[in-house]
Coordinates of C-alpha atoms in Angstrom, one line a residue:
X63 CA 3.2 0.6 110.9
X64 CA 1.1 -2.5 110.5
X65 CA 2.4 -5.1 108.7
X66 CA 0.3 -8.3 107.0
X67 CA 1.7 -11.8 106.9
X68 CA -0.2 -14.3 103.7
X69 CA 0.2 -18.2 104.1
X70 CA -1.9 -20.8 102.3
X71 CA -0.4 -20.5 98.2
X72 CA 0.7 -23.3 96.5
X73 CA 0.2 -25.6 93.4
X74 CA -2.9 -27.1 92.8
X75 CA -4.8 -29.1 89.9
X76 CA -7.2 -27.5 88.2
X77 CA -10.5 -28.4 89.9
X78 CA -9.0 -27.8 93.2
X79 CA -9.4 -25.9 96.3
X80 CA -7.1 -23.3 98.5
X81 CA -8.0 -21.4 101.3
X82 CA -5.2 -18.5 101.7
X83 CA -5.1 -16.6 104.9
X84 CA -3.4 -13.2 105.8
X85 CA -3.1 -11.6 110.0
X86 CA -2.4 -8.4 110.3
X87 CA 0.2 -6.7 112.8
X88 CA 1.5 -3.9 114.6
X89 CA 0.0 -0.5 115.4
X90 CA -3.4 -1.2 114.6
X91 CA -6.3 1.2 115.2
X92 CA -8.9 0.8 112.9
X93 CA -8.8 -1.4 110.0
X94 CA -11.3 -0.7 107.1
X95 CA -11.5 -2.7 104.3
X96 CA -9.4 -5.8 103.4
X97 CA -8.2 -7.6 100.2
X98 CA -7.0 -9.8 97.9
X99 CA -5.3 -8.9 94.7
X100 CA -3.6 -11.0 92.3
X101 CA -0.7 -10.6 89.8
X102 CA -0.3 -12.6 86.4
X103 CA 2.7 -12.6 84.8
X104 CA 2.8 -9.8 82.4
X105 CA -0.2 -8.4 83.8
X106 CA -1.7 -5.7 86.3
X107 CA -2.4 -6.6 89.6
X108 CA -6.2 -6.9 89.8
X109 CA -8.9 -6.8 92.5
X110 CA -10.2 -10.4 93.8
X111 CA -12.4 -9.5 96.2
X112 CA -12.7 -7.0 98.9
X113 CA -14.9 -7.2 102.6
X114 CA -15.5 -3.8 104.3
X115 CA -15.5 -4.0 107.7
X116 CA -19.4 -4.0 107.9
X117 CA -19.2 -7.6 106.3
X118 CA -20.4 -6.2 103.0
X119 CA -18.1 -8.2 100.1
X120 CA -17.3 -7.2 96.4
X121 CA -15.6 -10.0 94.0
X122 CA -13.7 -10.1 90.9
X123 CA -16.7 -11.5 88.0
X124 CA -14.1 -14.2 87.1
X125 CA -14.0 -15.5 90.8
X126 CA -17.7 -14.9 91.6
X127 CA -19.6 -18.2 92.9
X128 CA -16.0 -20.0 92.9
X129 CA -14.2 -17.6 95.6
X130 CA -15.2 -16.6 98.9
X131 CA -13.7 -14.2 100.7
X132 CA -14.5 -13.2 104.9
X133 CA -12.6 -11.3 107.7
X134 CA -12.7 -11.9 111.8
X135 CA -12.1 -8.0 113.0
X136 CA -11.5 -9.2 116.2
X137 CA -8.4 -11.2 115.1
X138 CA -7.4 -9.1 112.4
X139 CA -7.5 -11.5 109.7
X140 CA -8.8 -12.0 106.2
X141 CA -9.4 -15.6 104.2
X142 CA -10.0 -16.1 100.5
X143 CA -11.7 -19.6 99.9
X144 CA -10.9 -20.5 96.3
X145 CA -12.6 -23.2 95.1
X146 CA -12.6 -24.7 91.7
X147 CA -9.5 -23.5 90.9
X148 CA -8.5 -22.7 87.2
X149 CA -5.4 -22.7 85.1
X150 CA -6.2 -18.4 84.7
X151 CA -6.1 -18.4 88.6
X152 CA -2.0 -18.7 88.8
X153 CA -0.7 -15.7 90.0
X154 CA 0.7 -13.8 93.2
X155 CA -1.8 -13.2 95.8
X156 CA -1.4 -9.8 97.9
X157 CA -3.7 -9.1 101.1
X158 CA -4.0 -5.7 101.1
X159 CA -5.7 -3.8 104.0
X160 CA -6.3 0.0 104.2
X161 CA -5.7 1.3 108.1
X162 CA -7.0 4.2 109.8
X163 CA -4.5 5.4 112.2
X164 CA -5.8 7.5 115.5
X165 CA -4.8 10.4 113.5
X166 CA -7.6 9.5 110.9
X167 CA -5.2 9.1 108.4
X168 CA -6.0 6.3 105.6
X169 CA -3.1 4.5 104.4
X170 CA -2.7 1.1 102.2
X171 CA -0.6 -1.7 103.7
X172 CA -0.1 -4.9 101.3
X173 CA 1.2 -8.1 102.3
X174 CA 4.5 -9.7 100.4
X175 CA 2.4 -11.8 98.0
X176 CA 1.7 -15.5 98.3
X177 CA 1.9 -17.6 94.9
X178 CA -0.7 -20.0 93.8
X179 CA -0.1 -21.8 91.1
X180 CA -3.1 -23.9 89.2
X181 CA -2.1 -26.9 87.0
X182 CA -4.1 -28.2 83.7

C-alpha cells in the first residue's frame, strides 16, 4: 500500500500564489507518474498537470504559464507552484501517483484532497 499525504491549500486572493505539496508513503517500489487533479463543485475532477518520472511535464491549458508542477524521486514528493491564482482555480486538489509494485503491477493511489480556495 502507499499512501500520499497533500499540505499547502488554503484561501487566497485572486492574484495570489500557493505552492501545494504531497510525500508519498509506504511500500514503495517504483513510482511513475505523479499528479494533480482538481474538483469544482458540481464538476469532474480534471487533470492539472502531470510529471513522469523522466521529468517530462503535461499541464491543464487553463493553468499553463501560471502553474508549475516538479517531483524529487529521491524523496518521493510532488509540488504544484500556482501562481496567479484565479477565482475558477477553487476546488479540491488530489495528488495522485500511479505505483509499480515489484510485481509490475500498475495501480493508482490518490491523496485525500487539499482545498484551495481563490477569492475575487
Amino acid at each position: 500500500q502507499v499512501q500520499l499525504v497533500e499540505s499547502g491549500g488554503g484561501l487566497v486572493q485572486a492574484g495570489g500564489s500557493l505552492r501545494l505539496s504531497c510525500v508519498a508513503s509506504g511500500n514503495i517500489f517504483r513510482i511513475n507518474a505523479m499528479g494533480w487533479y482538481r474538483q469544482a463543485p458540481g464538476k469532474q475532477r480534471e487533470l492539472v498537470a502531470s510529471i513522469a518520472r523522466s521529468g517530462s511535464t503535461d499541464y491543464a491549458d487553463s493553468v499553463k504559464d501560471r502553474f508549475t508542477i516538479s517531483r524529487d524521486n529521491a524523496k518521493n514528493t510532488v509540488s504544484l507552484q500556482m501562481n496567479s491564482l484565479k477565482p475558477e482555480d477553487t476546488a479540491v486538489y488530489y495528488c495522485n501517483a500511479v505505483h509499480l509494485s515489484q510485481r509490475l503491477v500498475s495501480r493508482d493511489y490518490w491523496g485525500q484532497g487539499t482545498q484551495v480556495t481563490v477569492s475575487s
